[in-house]
XYZ file of C-alpha atoms in Angstrom:
425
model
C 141.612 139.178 219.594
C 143.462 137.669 216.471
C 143.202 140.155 213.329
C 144.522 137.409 210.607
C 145.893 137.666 207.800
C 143.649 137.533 204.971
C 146.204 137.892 202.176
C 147.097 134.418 202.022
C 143.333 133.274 201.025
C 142.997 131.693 198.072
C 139.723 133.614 197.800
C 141.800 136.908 198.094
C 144.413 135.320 195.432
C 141.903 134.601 192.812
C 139.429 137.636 193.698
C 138.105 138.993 190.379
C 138.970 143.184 190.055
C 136.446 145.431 192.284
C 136.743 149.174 193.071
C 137.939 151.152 196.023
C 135.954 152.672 197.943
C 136.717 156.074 199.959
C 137.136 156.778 203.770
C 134.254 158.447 205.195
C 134.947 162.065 205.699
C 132.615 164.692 206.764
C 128.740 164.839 207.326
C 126.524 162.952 205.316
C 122.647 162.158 205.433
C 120.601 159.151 204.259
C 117.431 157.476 204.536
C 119.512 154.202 205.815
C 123.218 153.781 207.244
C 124.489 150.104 207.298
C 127.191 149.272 209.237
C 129.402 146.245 207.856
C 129.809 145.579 203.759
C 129.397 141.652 204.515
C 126.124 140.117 203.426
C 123.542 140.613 205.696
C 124.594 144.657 205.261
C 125.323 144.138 201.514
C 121.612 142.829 200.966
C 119.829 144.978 202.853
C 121.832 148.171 201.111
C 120.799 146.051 197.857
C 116.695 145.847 198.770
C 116.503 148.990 200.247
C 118.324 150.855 197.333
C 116.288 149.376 194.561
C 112.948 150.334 196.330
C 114.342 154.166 196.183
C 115.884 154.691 199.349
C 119.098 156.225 199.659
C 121.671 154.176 201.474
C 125.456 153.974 202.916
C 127.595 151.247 204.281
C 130.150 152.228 206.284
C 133.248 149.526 206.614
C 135.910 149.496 208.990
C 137.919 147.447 206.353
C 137.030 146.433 202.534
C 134.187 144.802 201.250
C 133.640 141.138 202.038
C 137.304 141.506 204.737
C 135.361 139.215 207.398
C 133.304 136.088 207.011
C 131.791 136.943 203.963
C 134.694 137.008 202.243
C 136.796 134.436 204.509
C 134.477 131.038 204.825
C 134.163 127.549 203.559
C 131.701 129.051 200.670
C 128.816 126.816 201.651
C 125.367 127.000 201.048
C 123.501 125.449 203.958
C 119.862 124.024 204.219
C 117.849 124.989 206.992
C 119.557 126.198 210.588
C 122.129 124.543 212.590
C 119.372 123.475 215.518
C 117.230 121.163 214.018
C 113.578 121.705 213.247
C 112.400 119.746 216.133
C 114.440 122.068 218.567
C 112.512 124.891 217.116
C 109.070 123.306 216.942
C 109.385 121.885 220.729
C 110.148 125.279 222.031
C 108.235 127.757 220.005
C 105.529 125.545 218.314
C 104.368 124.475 214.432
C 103.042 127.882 213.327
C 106.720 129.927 214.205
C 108.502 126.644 213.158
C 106.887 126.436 209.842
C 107.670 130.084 208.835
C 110.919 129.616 210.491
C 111.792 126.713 207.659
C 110.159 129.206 205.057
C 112.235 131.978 205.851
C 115.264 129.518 205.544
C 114.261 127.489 202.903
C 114.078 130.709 201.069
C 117.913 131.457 201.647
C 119.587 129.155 199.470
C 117.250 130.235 196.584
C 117.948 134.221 197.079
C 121.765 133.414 196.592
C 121.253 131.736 193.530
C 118.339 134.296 192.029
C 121.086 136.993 193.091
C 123.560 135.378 191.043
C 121.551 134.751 188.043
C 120.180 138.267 188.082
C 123.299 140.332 188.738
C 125.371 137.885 186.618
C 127.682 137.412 189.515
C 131.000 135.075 188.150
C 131.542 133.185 191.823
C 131.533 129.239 190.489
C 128.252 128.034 191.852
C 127.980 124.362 192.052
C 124.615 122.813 193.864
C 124.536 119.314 196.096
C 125.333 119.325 199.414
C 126.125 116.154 201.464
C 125.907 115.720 205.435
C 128.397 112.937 206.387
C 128.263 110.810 209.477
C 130.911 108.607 210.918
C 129.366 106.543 213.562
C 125.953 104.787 213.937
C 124.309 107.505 215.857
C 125.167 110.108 213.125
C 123.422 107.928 210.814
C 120.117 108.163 212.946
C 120.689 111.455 213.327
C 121.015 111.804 209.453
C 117.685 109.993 208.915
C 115.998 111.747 211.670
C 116.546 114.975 209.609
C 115.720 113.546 206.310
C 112.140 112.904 207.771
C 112.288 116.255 209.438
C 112.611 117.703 206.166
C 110.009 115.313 204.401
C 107.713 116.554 207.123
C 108.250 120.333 205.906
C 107.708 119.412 202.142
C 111.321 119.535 200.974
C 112.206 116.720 198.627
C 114.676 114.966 196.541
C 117.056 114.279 199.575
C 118.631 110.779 199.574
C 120.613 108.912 202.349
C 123.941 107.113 200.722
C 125.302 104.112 202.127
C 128.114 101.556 200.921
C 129.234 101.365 197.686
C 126.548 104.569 196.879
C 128.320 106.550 199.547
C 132.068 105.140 198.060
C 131.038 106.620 194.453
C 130.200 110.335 196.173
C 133.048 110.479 198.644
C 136.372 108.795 198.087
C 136.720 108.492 201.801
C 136.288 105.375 204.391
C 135.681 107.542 206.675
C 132.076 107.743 206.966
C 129.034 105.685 207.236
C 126.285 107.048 205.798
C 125.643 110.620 203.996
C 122.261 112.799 203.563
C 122.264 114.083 199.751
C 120.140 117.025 199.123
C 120.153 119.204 196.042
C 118.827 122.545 197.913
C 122.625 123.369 199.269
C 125.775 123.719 197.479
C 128.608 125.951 197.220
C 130.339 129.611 195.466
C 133.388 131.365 195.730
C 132.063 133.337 198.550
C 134.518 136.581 198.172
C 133.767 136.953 194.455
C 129.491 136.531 195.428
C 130.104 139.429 198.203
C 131.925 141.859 195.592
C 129.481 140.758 192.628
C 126.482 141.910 195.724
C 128.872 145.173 196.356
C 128.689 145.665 192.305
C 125.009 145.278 192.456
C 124.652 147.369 195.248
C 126.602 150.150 193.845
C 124.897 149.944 189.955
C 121.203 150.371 192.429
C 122.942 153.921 193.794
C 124.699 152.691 197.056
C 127.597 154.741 198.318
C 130.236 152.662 200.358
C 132.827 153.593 202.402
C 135.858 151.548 203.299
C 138.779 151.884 205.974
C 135.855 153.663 207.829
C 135.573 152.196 211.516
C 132.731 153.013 213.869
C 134.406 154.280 216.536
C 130.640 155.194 218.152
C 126.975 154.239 217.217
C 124.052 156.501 217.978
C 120.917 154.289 218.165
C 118.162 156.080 219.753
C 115.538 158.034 217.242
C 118.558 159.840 215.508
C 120.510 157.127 214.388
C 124.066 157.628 213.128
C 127.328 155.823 212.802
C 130.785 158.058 213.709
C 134.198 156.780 212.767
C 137.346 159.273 213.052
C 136.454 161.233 210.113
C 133.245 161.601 209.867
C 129.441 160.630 210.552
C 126.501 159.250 208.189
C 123.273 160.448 210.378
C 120.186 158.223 209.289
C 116.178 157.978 209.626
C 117.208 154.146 209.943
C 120.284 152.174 210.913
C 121.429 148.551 210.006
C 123.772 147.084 212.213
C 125.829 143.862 210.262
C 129.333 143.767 211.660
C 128.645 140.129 213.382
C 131.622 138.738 215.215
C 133.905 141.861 213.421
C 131.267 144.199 215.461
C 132.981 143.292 218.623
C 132.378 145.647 221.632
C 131.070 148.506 219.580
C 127.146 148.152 220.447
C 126.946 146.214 223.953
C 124.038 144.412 223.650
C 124.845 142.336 220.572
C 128.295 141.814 222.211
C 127.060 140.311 225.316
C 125.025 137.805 223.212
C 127.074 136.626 220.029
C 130.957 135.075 220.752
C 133.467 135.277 217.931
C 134.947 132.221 217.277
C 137.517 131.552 214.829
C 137.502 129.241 211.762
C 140.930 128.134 209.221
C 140.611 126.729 205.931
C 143.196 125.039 203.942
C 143.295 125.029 199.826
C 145.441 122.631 197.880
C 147.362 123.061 195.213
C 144.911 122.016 191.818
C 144.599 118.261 191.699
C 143.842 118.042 188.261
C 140.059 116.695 186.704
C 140.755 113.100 187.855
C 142.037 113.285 190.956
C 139.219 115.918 192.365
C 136.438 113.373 190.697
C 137.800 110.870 193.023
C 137.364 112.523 196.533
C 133.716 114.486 195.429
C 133.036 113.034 192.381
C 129.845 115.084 191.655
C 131.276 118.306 193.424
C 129.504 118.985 196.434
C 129.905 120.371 199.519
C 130.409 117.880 202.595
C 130.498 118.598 206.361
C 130.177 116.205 208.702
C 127.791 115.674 211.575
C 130.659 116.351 214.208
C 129.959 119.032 217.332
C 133.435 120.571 215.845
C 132.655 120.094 211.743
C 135.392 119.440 209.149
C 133.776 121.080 205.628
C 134.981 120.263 202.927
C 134.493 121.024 199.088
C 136.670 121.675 195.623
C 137.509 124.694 194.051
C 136.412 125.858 190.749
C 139.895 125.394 189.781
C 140.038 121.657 191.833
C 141.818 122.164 194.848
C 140.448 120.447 197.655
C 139.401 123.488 200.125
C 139.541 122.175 203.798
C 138.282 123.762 207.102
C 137.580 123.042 210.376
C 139.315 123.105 214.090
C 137.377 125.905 215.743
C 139.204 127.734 218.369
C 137.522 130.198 221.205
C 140.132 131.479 222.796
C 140.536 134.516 219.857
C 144.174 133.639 219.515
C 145.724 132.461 216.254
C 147.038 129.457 216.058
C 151.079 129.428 215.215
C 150.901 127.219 212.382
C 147.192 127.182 210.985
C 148.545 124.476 207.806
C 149.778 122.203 210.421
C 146.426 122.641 212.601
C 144.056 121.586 209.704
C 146.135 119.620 207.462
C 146.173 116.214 209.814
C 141.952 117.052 209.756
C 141.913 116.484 205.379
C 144.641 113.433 205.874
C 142.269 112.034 208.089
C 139.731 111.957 206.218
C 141.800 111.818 202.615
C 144.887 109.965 203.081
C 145.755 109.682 199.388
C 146.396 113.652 199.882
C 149.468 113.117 201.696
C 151.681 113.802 198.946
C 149.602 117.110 198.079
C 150.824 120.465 198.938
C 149.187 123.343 200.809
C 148.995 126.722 198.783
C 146.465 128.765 200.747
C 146.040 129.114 204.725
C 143.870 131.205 206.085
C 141.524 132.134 209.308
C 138.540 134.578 210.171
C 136.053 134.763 212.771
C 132.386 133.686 212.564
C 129.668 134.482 215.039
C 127.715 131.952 217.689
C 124.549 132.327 219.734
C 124.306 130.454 222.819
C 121.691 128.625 221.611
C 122.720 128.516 217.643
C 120.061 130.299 215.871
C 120.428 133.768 213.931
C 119.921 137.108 216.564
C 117.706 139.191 214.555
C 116.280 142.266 216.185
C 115.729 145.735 217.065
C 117.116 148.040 219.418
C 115.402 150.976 219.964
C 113.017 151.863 217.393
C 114.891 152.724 214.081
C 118.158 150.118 214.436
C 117.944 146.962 213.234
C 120.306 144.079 213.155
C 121.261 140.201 212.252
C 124.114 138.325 213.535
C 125.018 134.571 214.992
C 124.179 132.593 211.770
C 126.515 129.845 213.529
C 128.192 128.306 210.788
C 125.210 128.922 207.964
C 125.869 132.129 207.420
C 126.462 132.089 203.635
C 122.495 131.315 202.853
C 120.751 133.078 206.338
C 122.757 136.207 205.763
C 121.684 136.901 202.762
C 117.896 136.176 204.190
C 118.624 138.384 206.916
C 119.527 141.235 205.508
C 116.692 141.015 202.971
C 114.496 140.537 206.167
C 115.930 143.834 207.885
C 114.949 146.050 204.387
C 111.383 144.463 204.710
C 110.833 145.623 207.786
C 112.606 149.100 207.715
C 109.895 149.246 204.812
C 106.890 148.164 207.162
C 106.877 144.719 206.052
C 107.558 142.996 209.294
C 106.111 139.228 208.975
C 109.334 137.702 208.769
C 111.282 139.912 211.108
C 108.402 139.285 213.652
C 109.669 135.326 212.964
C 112.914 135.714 213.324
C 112.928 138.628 216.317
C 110.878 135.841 218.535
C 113.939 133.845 219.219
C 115.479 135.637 222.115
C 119.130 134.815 222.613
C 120.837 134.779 226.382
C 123.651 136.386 226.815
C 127.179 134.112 227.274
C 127.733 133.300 230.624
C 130.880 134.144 232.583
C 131.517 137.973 231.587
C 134.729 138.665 230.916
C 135.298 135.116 231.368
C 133.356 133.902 229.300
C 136.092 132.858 226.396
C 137.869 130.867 228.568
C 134.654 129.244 230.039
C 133.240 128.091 226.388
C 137.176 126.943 225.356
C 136.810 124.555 228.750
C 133.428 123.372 227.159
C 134.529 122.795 223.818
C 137.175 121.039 224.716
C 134.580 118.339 226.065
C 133.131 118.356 222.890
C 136.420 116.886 220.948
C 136.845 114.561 223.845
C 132.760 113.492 222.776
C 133.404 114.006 218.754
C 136.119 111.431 219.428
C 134.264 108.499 220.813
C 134.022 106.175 219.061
């Protein structure tokens, strides 16, 4: 499985200044040990601190080293299986509370950053962008999806509408909405770290879990030393790899590469996303797409499952932008970068318990920014005995991927039918 480099992000490059943190050494005690300084550990640590509980994240590498800190920095509405999916298979009652609990998520990231005064370039707007007719049904199937569940303000651009939002020909139709949007996703995980710290959190980095206790006496052991807990929090997602079997079975790490520009200058940016919002399109395999705070145009896309690297990730994504912006051709590429994020089988968060005093999130499959956040929130509820939500989210049961050990190369086969699909015209 591909490490990647991380130090040729542009997030890394224009990080602001955060502290070190120590390697865990020795004994320690707590009320809760997290494992994974992402989000979803980062929030709960946050909740769960500022109601009096004393807390410790244990990292295997630095705050915010793995998705939290590596992806497109958008804020998605809602899951990525559509409401419908949800409703057919577990009824109105779980699929209302289901869109509560997510239509919650975008708001807690922006209430975090107001409150903590977190400096991470927040812009709002989001736009879903379809390039052939069915996308377009597709796009106003959701819009009435989400009329149906009270959210508003949404809009579906066509034509010359569409021309003044995207500066693209490449798409048909887009669904405006106001509730998603983007941040510098690094600097929001250290400004949570900051927060988390100022509410008496102790972290520990360069600290991997080399064994997890999970039964009634949970505690996390890396080389060094041990945190022993009354409660556990388990949030390394696809970075947790085979160190707790039963998440591993069920979540497959699948690996993401962004591209940033070099600035383009006011003009130029207002000409591809001329009010500055985040774009994906309604592909199986999504190119997103958004500008920086400093207007680059920040590119990603071309999922891989076969947890190799690709050679040349500039060369693998570049062509992706040029299709889509062809007036970027004469642009250079300053940043490259790849990181892992973590699918279900059927696309929907895992949220759960094992045992009775370990708790966990993972699989946010591709809207991990927003549901993270929600997650981890969730988990400090109901390590607190406030369990509605977790009770939600703990009802989708998630099947384990099929194939074993070869189950990477059997999902790379079925992907690869998916381009073939995304291609048709």
């Amino acid at each position: 499985m591909a490490k990647f480099d991380d130090t040729r992000s542009y997030y890394r490059a224009t990080a602001h200044a955060a502290p070190s943190h120590p390697q865990l050494e020795g004994e320690i005690k707590a009320d809760v040990a997290v494992l994974g300084a992402g989000y979803t550990g980062l929030s709960a640590a946050l909740e769960l601190a500022e109601a009096g509980l004393s807390v410790v994240i244990v990292e295997a590498e630095t705050v915010g080293f793995g998705a939290s800190g590596r992806n497109g920095g958008q804020i998605c509405t809602a899951y990525n299986k559509s409401m419908a999916t949800i409703r057919n298979r577990f009824g109105e009652e779980t699929a209302r509370a289901a869109w509560d609990i997510a239509d919650a998520a975008p708001k807690l990231v922006g209430e975090r950053i107001k409150k903590y005064g977190i400096d991470c370039d927040l812009k709002w707007g989001y736009m879903h962008a379809g390039e052939k007719a069915s996308h377009v049904e597709d796009l106003k199937e959701t819009q009435a999806e989400w009329d149906q569940y009270g959210y508003t303000g949404s809009k579906l651009l066509e034509g010359a509408d569409l021309r003044d939002k995207i500066g693209s020909e490449r798409y048909k139709a887009a669904l405006w909405e106001p509730g998603g949007g983007h941040v510098h996703p690094l600097n929001y995980c250290l400004g949570l770290a900051q927060a988390a710290l100022k509410a008496g959190v102790k972290i520990y980095e360069h600290s991997r879990a080399i064994r997890l206790d999970t039964d009634d006496n949970p505690a996390i052991h890396t080389e060094k030393g041990v945190v022993r807990a009354d409660y556990m929090v388990l949030a390394g997602n696809a970075y947790l790899r085979e160190t707790q079997p039963y998440l591993f079975r069920r979540l497959m790490p699948v690996g993401s590469y962004i591209i940033a520009t070099e600035p383009l200058g006011e003009n130029r940016a207002k000409g591809l996303i001329s009010g500055d919002e985040a774009v994906t399109n309604c592909s199986f395999i999504v190119d997103y797409f958004r500008l920086s705070g400093d207007k680059r145009m920040l590119f990603g896309g071309r999922a891989t499952y076969s947890g190799l690297e690709p050679n040349d990730l500039g060369g693998f994504v570049r062509p992706r932008m040029l299709h889509v912006f062809p007036q970027l051709e004469d642009i250079k590429i300053e940043h490259v970068w790849g990181g892992y994020i973590g699918i279900t089988v059927d696309r929907m968060p895992h949220v759960g318990r094992i045992g009775s005093r370990t708790y966990f999130s993972q699989g946010y499959s591709g809207h991990g920014l927003a549901l993270s956040n929600m997650c981890g929130k969730i988990l400090a509820q109901a390590i607190r005995g406030q369990a509605e939500q977790f009770d939600v989210m703990s009802r989708f049961k998630h099947p384990i991927f099929p194939g074993g050990k070869f189950r990477t190369p059997l999902l790379t086969l079925g992907m690869f039918w998916y381009r073939i699909k995304d291609a048709l015209a």
